[in-house]
Amino acid sequence: MKVLVATKNQGKIEGAKKALLKYFDNIEIEGIPVNSDVGEQPVNDEIYIGAKNRVKNLKLYAKENNIEADLYMSIESGINNVLGRWMITNIAVIEDNKDFESYGTSPSFPVPDRLVQDVINTDLSQVMDKVFTKDEERHNRGGGIQLLTHNKISRIDLTEMAFIMALTKYINEDIWR
């Protein structure tokens, strides 16, 4: 199965691969960075919109470059207050060649009230750099969640969970199709 993921971030690619390997054999996965067409720090609905736009842009890139794939995947992280409290959530979107779409979310984690506006005005990564010492490993693989959970959960884990949730429509497609 050929899969394109809308990123070059190795942690996100690894999370996608781990999710796929739970259900499929012989995965070939390629990361291609494309735009989300939303702001640097998505807020509320922009999280889903950004993930959806990345899949759309990934499919367009594949078509323009004669790349064939079975699945197109993306993930977008952002801040939301859907439950009346500010938190960071990842939303994954997956589409196949028939435009059958699925989506899922990762577990969310809270943002301190005093940092919410800073996150919205810049992005979580910049705020984390101010709160914690800048760490390239966090930027590339572990994510801020690795620091916040004292190395118990990484960006890879959150990405994997969001993609597993999005894969539920594919692994149970008889219910949705």
Short mmCIF file of C-alpha atoms in Angstrom, two decimals:
data_model
loop_
_atom_site.label_atom_id
_atom_site.label_comp_id
_atom_site.label_asym_id
_atom_site.label_seq_id
_atom_site.Cartn_x
_atom_site.Cartn_y
_atom_site.Cartn_z
CA MET A 1 0.00 0.00 0.00
CA LYS A 2 1.41 3.37 -1.04
CA VAL A 3 0.65 6.19 1.40
CA LEU A 4 1.48 9.87 1.15
CA VAL A 5 1.65 11.96 4.33
CA ALA A 6 1.50 15.74 4.14
CA THR A 7 4.67 16.44 6.12
CA LYS A 8 8.43 15.97 6.24
CA ASN A 9 8.38 15.85 10.06
CA GLN A 10 9.86 12.45 10.91
CA GLY A 11 7.89 12.15 14.16
CA LYS A 12 4.58 12.62 12.34
CA ILE A 13 5.60 10.20 9.58
CA GLU A 14 6.58 7.61 12.18
CA GLY A 15 3.26 8.06 14.00
CA ALA A 16 1.37 7.55 10.74
CA LYS A 17 3.40 4.46 9.93
CA LYS A 18 2.84 2.93 13.37
CA ALA A 19 -0.93 3.47 13.01
CA LEU A 20 -1.03 1.96 9.51
CA LEU A 21 1.04 -1.08 10.49
CA LYS A 22 -1.56 -2.01 13.11
CA TYR A 23 -3.99 -2.81 10.26
CA PHE A 24 -2.08 -3.16 6.98
CA ASP A 25 0.99 -5.01 5.74
CA ASN A 26 3.57 -3.83 3.21
CA ILE A 27 3.27 -0.10 3.78
CA GLU A 28 5.29 2.28 1.64
CA ILE A 29 5.03 5.75 3.15
CA GLU A 30 6.37 9.01 1.78
CA GLY A 31 6.28 12.42 3.41
CA ILE A 32 5.63 15.43 1.20
CA PRO A 33 5.26 18.88 2.79
CA VAL A 34 2.30 20.90 1.53
CA ASN A 35 0.52 24.00 2.80
CA SER A 36 -2.41 23.96 5.20
CA ASP A 37 -3.72 27.31 3.95
CA VAL A 38 -4.50 28.32 7.54
CA GLY A 39 -2.46 30.36 10.00
CA GLU A 40 0.73 29.13 11.65
CA GLN A 41 -1.26 28.40 14.81
CA PRO A 42 -4.69 27.00 13.88
CA VAL A 43 -7.49 27.89 16.29
CA ASN A 44 -10.71 25.88 16.71
CA ASP A 45 -12.18 24.87 13.30
CA GLU A 46 -8.96 25.87 11.54
CA ILE A 47 -7.38 22.67 12.90
CA TYR A 48 -9.69 20.44 10.84
CA ILE A 49 -9.68 22.87 7.90
CA GLY A 50 -5.87 22.87 7.85
CA ALA A 51 -5.68 19.06 7.90
CA LYS A 52 -8.32 18.83 5.16
CA ASN A 53 -6.49 21.44 3.06
CA ARG A 54 -3.22 19.53 3.42
CA VAL A 55 -4.87 16.38 2.03
CA LYS A 56 -6.36 18.39 -0.85
CA ASN A 57 -2.97 19.99 -1.60
CA LEU A 58 -1.21 16.63 -1.25
CA LYS A 59 -3.56 15.02 -3.78
CA LEU A 60 -3.00 17.94 -6.16
CA TYR A 61 0.79 17.62 -5.76
CA ALA A 62 0.59 13.87 -6.42
CA LYS A 63 -1.51 14.41 -9.54
CA GLU A 64 0.82 17.12 -10.89
CA ASN A 65 3.87 14.90 -10.26
CA ASN A 66 2.37 11.60 -11.45
CA ILE A 67 2.60 9.99 -8.01
CA GLU A 68 0.04 7.31 -7.33
CA ALA A 69 -1.04 6.46 -3.80
CA ASP A 70 -3.76 4.49 -2.06
CA LEU A 71 -4.15 6.84 0.91
CA TYR A 72 -3.43 10.51 1.52
CA MET A 73 -2.94 11.50 5.16
CA SER A 74 -2.39 14.69 7.09
CA ILE A 75 -2.37 15.90 10.64
CA GLU A 76 -2.76 19.40 12.01
CA SER A 77 -2.18 20.53 15.57
CA GLY A 78 -3.91 23.54 17.03
CA ILE A 79 -5.48 25.19 20.04
CA ASN A 80 -9.19 25.00 20.74
CA ASN A 81 -11.72 25.76 23.42
CA VAL A 82 -14.48 23.42 22.25
CA LEU A 83 -15.15 22.30 25.82
CA GLY A 84 -14.85 25.78 27.30
CA ARG A 85 -11.21 25.19 28.25
CA TRP A 86 -8.17 25.83 26.06
CA MET A 87 -6.31 22.74 24.92
CA ILE A 88 -4.02 21.47 22.17
CA THR A 89 -5.49 18.85 19.85
CA ASN A 90 -4.24 17.06 16.75
CA ILE A 91 -6.73 16.30 13.98
CA ALA A 92 -5.88 13.68 11.36
CA VAL A 93 -7.58 13.48 7.96
CA ILE A 94 -7.31 10.54 5.58
CA GLU A 95 -8.69 10.25 2.05
CA ASP A 96 -8.46 7.56 -0.59
CA ASN A 97 -8.67 7.91 -4.38
CA LYS A 98 -12.48 7.93 -4.27
CA ASP A 99 -12.51 10.96 -1.94
CA PHE A 100 -13.73 8.79 0.94
CA GLU A 101 -12.67 10.83 3.95
CA SER A 102 -12.16 9.94 7.55
CA TYR A 103 -10.84 11.97 10.46
CA GLY A 104 -9.82 11.48 14.04
CA THR A 105 -8.31 13.32 16.95
CA SER A 106 -5.56 12.70 19.41
CA PRO A 107 -5.95 13.08 23.14
CA SER A 108 -5.83 16.78 24.02
CA PHE A 109 -3.83 18.51 26.69
CA PRO A 110 -4.55 21.76 28.55
CA VAL A 111 -2.85 25.08 27.96
CA PRO A 112 -2.29 27.33 31.00
CA ASP A 113 -4.62 30.34 30.83
CA ARG A 114 -1.67 32.72 31.08
CA LEU A 115 -0.15 31.23 27.88
CA VAL A 116 -3.25 30.93 25.69
CA GLN A 117 -2.92 34.33 24.00
CA ASP A 118 0.80 33.78 23.37
CA VAL A 119 0.05 30.43 21.71
CA ILE A 120 -2.68 32.00 19.55
CA ASN A 121 -0.46 34.95 18.59
CA THR A 122 2.61 32.83 17.75
CA ASP A 123 2.41 29.04 18.03
CA LEU A 124 2.81 26.36 20.65
CA SER A 125 6.39 25.59 19.63
CA GLN A 126 7.56 29.17 20.25
CA VAL A 127 5.79 29.30 23.60
CA MET A 128 7.33 25.95 24.59
CA ASP A 129 10.76 27.34 23.68
CA LYS A 130 10.16 30.19 26.14
CA VAL A 131 8.86 27.95 28.92
CA PHE A 132 11.41 25.15 28.40
CA THR A 133 14.90 25.15 26.95
CA LYS A 134 14.88 24.90 23.16
CA ASP A 135 15.40 21.26 22.22
CA GLU A 136 15.80 20.05 18.63
CA GLU A 137 14.69 16.53 19.58
CA ARG A 138 11.39 18.00 20.82
CA HIS A 139 10.97 19.93 17.59
CA ASN A 140 11.68 16.92 15.37
CA ARG A 141 10.17 13.97 17.18
CA GLY A 142 9.02 14.24 20.78
CA GLY A 143 7.00 17.44 20.69
CA GLY A 144 6.06 19.61 23.63
CA ILE A 145 3.89 16.81 25.00
CA GLN A 146 7.04 14.81 25.73
CA LEU A 147 8.21 17.53 28.11
CA LEU A 148 4.77 18.02 29.64
CA THR A 149 4.33 14.29 30.35
CA HIS A 150 7.90 13.83 31.59
CA ASN A 151 8.78 11.57 28.63
CA LYS A 152 5.70 9.32 28.93
CA ILE A 153 3.97 10.44 25.69
CA SER A 154 5.52 11.85 22.54
CA ARG A 155 4.30 13.61 19.42
CA ILE A 156 4.69 10.24 17.71
CA ASP A 157 2.20 8.72 20.18
CA LEU A 158 -0.35 11.53 19.70
CA THR A 159 0.02 11.31 15.93
CA GLU A 160 -0.38 7.53 15.98
CA MET A 161 -3.54 7.80 18.11
CA ALA A 162 -5.12 10.44 15.87
CA PHE A 163 -4.42 8.36 12.76
CA ILE A 164 -5.80 5.20 14.41
CA MET A 165 -9.01 7.11 15.14
CA ALA A 166 -9.13 8.28 11.51
CA LEU A 167 -8.50 4.73 10.25
CA THR A 168 -11.64 3.43 11.99
CA LYS A 169 -13.75 4.24 8.91
CA TYR A 170 -11.29 2.38 6.67
CA ILE A 171 -10.99 -0.74 8.80
CA ASN A 172 -14.79 -0.84 9.25
CA GLU A 173 -15.72 0.56 5.87
CA ASP A 174 -18.78 -1.68 5.47
CA ILE A 175 -20.44 0.45 8.16
CA TRP A 176 -19.78 3.74 6.33
CA ARG A 177 -19.86 2.76 2.63
#
